mmCIF file of C-alpha atoms in Angstrom:
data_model
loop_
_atom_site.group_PDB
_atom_site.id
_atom_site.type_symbol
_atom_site.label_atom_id
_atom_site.label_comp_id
_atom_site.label_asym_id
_atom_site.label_seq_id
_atom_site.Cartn_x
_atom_site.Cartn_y
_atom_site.Cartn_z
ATOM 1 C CA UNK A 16 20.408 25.828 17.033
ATOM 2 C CA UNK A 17 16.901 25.291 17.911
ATOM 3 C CA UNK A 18 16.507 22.691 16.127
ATOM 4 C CA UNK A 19 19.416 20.781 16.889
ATOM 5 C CA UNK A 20 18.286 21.074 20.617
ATOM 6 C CA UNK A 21 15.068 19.370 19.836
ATOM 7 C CA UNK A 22 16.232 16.698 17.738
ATOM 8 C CA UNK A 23 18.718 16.162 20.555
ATOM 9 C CA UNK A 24 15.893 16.070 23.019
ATOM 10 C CA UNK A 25 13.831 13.752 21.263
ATOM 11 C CA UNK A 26 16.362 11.509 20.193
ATOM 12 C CA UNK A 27 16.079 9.137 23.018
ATOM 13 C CA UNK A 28 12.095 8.467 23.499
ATOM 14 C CA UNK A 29 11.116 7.669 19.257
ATOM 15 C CA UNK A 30 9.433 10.626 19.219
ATOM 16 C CA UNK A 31 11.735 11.711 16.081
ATOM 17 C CA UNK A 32 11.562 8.968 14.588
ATOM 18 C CA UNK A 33 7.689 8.777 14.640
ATOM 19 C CA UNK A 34 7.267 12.460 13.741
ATOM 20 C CA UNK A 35 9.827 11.925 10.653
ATOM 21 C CA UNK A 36 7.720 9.112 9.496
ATOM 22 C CA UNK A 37 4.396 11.004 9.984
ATOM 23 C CA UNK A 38 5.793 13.936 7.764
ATOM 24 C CA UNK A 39 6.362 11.112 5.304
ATOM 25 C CA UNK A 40 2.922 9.780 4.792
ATOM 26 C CA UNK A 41 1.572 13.408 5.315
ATOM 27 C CA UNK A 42 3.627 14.239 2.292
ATOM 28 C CA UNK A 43 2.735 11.333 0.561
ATOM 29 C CA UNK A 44 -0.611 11.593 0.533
ATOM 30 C CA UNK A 45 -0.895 15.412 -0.020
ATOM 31 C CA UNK A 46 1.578 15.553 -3.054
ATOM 32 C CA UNK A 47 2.890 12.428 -4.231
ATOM 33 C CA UNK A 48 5.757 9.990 -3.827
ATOM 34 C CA UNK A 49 8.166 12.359 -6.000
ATOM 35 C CA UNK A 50 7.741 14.570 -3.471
ATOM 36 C CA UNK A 51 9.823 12.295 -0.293
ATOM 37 C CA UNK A 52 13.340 14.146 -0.382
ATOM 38 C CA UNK A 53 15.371 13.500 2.986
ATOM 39 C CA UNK A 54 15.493 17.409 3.154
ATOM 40 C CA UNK A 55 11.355 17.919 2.729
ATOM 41 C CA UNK A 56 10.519 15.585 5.114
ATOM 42 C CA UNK A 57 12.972 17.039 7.480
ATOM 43 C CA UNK A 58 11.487 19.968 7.291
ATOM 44 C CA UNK A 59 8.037 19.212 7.592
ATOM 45 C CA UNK A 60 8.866 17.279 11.198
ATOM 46 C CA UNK A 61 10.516 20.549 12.032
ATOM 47 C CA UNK A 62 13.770 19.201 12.335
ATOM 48 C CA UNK A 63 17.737 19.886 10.942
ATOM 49 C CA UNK A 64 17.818 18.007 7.312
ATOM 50 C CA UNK A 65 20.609 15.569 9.257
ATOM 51 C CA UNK A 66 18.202 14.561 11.883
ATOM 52 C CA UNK A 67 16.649 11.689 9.928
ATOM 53 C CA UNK A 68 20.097 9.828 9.309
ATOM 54 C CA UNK A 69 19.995 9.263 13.427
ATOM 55 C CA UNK A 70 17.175 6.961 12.966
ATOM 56 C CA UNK A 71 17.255 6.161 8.893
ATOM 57 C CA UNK A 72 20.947 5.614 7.648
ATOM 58 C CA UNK A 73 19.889 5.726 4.437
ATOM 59 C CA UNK A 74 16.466 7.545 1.834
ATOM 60 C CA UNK A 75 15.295 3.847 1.261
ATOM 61 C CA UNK A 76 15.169 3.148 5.207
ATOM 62 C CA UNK A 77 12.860 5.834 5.491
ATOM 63 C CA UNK A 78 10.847 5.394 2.570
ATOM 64 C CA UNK A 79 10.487 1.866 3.468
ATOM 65 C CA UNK A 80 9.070 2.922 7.243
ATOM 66 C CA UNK A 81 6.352 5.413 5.248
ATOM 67 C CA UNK A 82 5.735 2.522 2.895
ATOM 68 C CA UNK A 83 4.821 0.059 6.167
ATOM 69 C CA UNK A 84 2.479 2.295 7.118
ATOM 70 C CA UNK A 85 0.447 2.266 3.927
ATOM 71 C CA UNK A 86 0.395 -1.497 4.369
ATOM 72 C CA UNK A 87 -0.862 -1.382 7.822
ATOM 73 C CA UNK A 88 -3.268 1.154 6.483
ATOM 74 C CA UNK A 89 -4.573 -1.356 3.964
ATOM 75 C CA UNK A 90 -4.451 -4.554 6.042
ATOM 76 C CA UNK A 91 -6.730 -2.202 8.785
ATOM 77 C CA UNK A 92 -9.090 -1.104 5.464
ATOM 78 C CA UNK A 93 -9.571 -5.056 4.634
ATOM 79 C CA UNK A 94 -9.871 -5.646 8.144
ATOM 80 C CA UNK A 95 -12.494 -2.818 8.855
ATOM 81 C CA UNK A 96 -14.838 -4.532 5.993
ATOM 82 C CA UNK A 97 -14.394 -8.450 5.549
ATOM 83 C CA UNK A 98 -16.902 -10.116 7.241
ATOM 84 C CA UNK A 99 -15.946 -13.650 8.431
ATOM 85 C CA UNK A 100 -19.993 -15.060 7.946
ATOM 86 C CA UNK A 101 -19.390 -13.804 4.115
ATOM 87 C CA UNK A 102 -19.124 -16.870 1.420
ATOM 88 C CA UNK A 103 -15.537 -16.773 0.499
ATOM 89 C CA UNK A 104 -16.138 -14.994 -2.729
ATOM 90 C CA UNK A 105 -17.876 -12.505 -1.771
ATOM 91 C CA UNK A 106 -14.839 -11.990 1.124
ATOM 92 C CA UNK A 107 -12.454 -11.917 -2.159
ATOM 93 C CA UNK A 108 -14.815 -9.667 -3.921
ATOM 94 C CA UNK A 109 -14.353 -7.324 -1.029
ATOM 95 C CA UNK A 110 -10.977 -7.702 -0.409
ATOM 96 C CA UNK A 111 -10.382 -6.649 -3.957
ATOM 97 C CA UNK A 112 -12.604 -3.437 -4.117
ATOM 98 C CA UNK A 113 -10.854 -2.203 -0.969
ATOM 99 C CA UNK A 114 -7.726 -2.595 -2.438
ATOM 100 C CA UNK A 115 -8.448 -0.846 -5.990
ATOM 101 C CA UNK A 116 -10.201 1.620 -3.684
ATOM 102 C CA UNK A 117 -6.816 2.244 -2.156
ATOM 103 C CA UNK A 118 -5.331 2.620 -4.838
ATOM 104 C CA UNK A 119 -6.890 5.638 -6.264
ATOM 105 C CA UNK A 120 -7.774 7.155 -2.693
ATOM 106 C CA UNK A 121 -4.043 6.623 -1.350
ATOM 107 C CA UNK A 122 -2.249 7.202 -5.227
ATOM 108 C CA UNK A 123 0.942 7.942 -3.577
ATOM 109 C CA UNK A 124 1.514 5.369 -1.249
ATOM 110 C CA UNK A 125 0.026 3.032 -3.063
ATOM 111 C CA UNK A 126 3.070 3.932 -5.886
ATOM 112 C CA UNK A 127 5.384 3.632 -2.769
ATOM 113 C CA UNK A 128 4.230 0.666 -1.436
ATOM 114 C CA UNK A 129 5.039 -0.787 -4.749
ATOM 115 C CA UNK A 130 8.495 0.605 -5.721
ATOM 116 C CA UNK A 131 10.833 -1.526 -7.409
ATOM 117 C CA UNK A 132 13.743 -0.364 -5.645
ATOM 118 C CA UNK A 133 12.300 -0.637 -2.194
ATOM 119 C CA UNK A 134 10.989 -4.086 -2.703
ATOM 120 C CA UNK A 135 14.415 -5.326 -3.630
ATOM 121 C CA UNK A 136 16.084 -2.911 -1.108
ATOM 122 C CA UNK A 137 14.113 -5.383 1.639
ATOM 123 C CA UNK A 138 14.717 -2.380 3.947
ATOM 124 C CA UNK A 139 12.965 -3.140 7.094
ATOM 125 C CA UNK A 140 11.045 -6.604 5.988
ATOM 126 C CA UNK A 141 8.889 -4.440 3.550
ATOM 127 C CA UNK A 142 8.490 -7.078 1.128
ATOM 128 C CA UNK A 143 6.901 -9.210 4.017
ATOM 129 C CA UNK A 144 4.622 -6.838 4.805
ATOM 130 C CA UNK A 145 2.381 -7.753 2.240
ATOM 131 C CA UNK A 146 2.199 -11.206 3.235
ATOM 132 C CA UNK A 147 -0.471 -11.684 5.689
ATOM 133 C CA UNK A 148 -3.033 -10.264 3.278
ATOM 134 C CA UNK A 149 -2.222 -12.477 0.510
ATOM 135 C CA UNK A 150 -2.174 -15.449 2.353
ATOM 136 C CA UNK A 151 -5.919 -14.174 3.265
ATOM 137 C CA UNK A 152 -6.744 -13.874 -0.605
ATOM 138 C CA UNK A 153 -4.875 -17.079 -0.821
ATOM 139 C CA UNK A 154 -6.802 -19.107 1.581
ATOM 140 C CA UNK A 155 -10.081 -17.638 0.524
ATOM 141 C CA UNK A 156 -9.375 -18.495 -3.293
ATOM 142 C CA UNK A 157 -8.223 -22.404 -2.198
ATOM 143 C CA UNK A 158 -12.016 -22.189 -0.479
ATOM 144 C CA UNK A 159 -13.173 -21.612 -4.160
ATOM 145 C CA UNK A 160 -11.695 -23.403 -6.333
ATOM 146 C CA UNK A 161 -10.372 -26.195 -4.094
ATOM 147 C CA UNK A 162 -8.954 -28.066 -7.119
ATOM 148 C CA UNK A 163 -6.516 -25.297 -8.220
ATOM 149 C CA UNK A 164 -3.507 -23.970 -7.254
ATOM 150 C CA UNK A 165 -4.219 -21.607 -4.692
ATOM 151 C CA UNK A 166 -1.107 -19.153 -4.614
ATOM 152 C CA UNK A 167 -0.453 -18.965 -8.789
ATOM 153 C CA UNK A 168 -4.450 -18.205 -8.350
ATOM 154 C CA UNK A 169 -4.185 -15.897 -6.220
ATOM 155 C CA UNK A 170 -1.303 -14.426 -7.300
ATOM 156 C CA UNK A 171 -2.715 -13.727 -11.093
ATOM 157 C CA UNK A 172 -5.710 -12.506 -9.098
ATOM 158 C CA UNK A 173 -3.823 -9.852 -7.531
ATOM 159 C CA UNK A 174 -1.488 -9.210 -10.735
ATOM 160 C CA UNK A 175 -4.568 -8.442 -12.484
ATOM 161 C CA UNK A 176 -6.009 -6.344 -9.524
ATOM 162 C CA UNK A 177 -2.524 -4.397 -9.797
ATOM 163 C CA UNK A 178 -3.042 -3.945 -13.515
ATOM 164 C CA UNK A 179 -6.455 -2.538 -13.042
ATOM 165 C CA UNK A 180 -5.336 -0.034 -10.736
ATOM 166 C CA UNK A 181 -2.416 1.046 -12.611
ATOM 167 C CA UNK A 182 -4.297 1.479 -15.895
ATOM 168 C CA UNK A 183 -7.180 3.310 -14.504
ATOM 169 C CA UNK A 184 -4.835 5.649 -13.475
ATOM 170 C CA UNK A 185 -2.659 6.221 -16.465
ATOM 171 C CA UNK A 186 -6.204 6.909 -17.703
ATOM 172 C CA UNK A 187 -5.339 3.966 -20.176
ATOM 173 C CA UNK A 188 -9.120 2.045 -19.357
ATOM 174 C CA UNK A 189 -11.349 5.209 -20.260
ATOM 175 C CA UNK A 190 -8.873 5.118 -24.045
ATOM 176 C CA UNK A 191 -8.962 1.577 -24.253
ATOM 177 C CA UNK A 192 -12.974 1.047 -22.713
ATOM 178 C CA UNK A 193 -14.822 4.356 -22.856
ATOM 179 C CA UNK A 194 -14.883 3.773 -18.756
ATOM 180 C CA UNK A 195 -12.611 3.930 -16.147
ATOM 181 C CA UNK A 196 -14.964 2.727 -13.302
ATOM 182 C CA UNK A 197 -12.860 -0.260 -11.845
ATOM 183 C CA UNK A 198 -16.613 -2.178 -10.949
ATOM 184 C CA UNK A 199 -17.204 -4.379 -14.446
ATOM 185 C CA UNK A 200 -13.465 -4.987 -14.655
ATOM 186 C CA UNK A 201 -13.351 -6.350 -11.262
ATOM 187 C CA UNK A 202 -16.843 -8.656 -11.872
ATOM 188 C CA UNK A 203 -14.473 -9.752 -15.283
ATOM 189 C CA UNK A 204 -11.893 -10.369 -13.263
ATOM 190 C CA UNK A 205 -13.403 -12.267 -10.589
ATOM 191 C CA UNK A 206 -15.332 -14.146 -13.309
ATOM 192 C CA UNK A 207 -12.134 -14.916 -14.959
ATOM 193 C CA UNK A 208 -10.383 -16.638 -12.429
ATOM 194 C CA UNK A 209 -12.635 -17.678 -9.857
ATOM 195 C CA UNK A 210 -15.338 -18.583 -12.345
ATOM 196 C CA UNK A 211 -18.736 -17.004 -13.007
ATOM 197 C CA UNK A 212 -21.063 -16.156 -9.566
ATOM 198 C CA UNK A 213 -23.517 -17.890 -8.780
ATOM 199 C CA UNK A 214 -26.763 -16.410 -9.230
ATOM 200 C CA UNK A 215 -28.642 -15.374 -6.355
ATOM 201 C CA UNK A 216 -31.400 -17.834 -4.777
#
């Protein structure tokens, strides 16, 4: 009964809604995206296992606000660090170690983030989210290699980022490599598609 009374209480102000999501990323982060049942996260906000449907009709709903907030987590990281007075490749170089960086700090939302099913779902715009940071890495690659294509560029830039996180942490890099430090297959990458660095003056 309790708990009934506070989700009524809280119904009308958000607050539900932003504890449910909180319990969501708190979860995420502490034991993994398999961990995101309706019921668990329910619980964790203190709340009746029916109180999320009031804000999220459906799992994907609220999986998709959790996921949002790992992409405004990420946009704030790249933020935080890019320095507009950098050349444009070293602004790409940094782009990309924050978001490997991510990836293995922030393993479970990064997975979310990246679902298959909430990508297609496009449950609250979450496929647009990404957006405004690729179209960063986009415009910083076209300042590179003006002559190419800058989106396919970017776009097998950040496929290949994606691949390098995912492998390092199937632990497929240290069996294929003898390493799993993301560093000399990020300078390979770079290399590959922007073309080698310039050496320093």
């Amino acid at each position: 009964m309790h708990e009934a009374t506070e989700d009524l209480q809280e119904s009308g102000d958000g607050g539900l809604r932003d504890r449910l999501v909180e319990a969501g990323v708190e979860l995420v982060n502490t034991e993994g995206v398999q961990a995101l049942s309706l019921r668990e996260i329910a619980r964790r906000a203190g709340v009746s296992h029916g109180a999320p449907r009031r804000y999220f009709p459906t799992h994907l709903d609220l999986l998709s606000a959790i996921a949002r907030r790992g992409f405004a987590e990420l946009a704030a990281r790249v933020d935080a660090e890019d320095r507009e007075s950098a050349a444009p490749r070293e602004r790409i170089a940094l782009l990309a170690r924050v978001y490997l960086d991510y990836a293995g700090t922030r393993r479970g939302m990064y997975e979310l983030m990246f679902r298959h099913d909430l990508l297609e779902s496009g449950r609250l715009g979450l496929r647009e989210t990404s957006l405004p940071l690729f179209a960063r890495l986009t415009a910083l690659v076209a300042r590179v290699r003006p002559a190419a294509d800058p989106a396919v560029l970017a776009g097998a830039l950040w496929a290949n980022l994606h691949g390098i996180a995912q492998l390092r942490h199937w632990g497929s890099l240290r069996l294929a490599t003898g390493g799993d430090d993301p560093a000399p297959f990020l300078a390979a990458a770079l290399d590959a598609h922007l073309g080698p660095a310039e050496p320093a003056p």
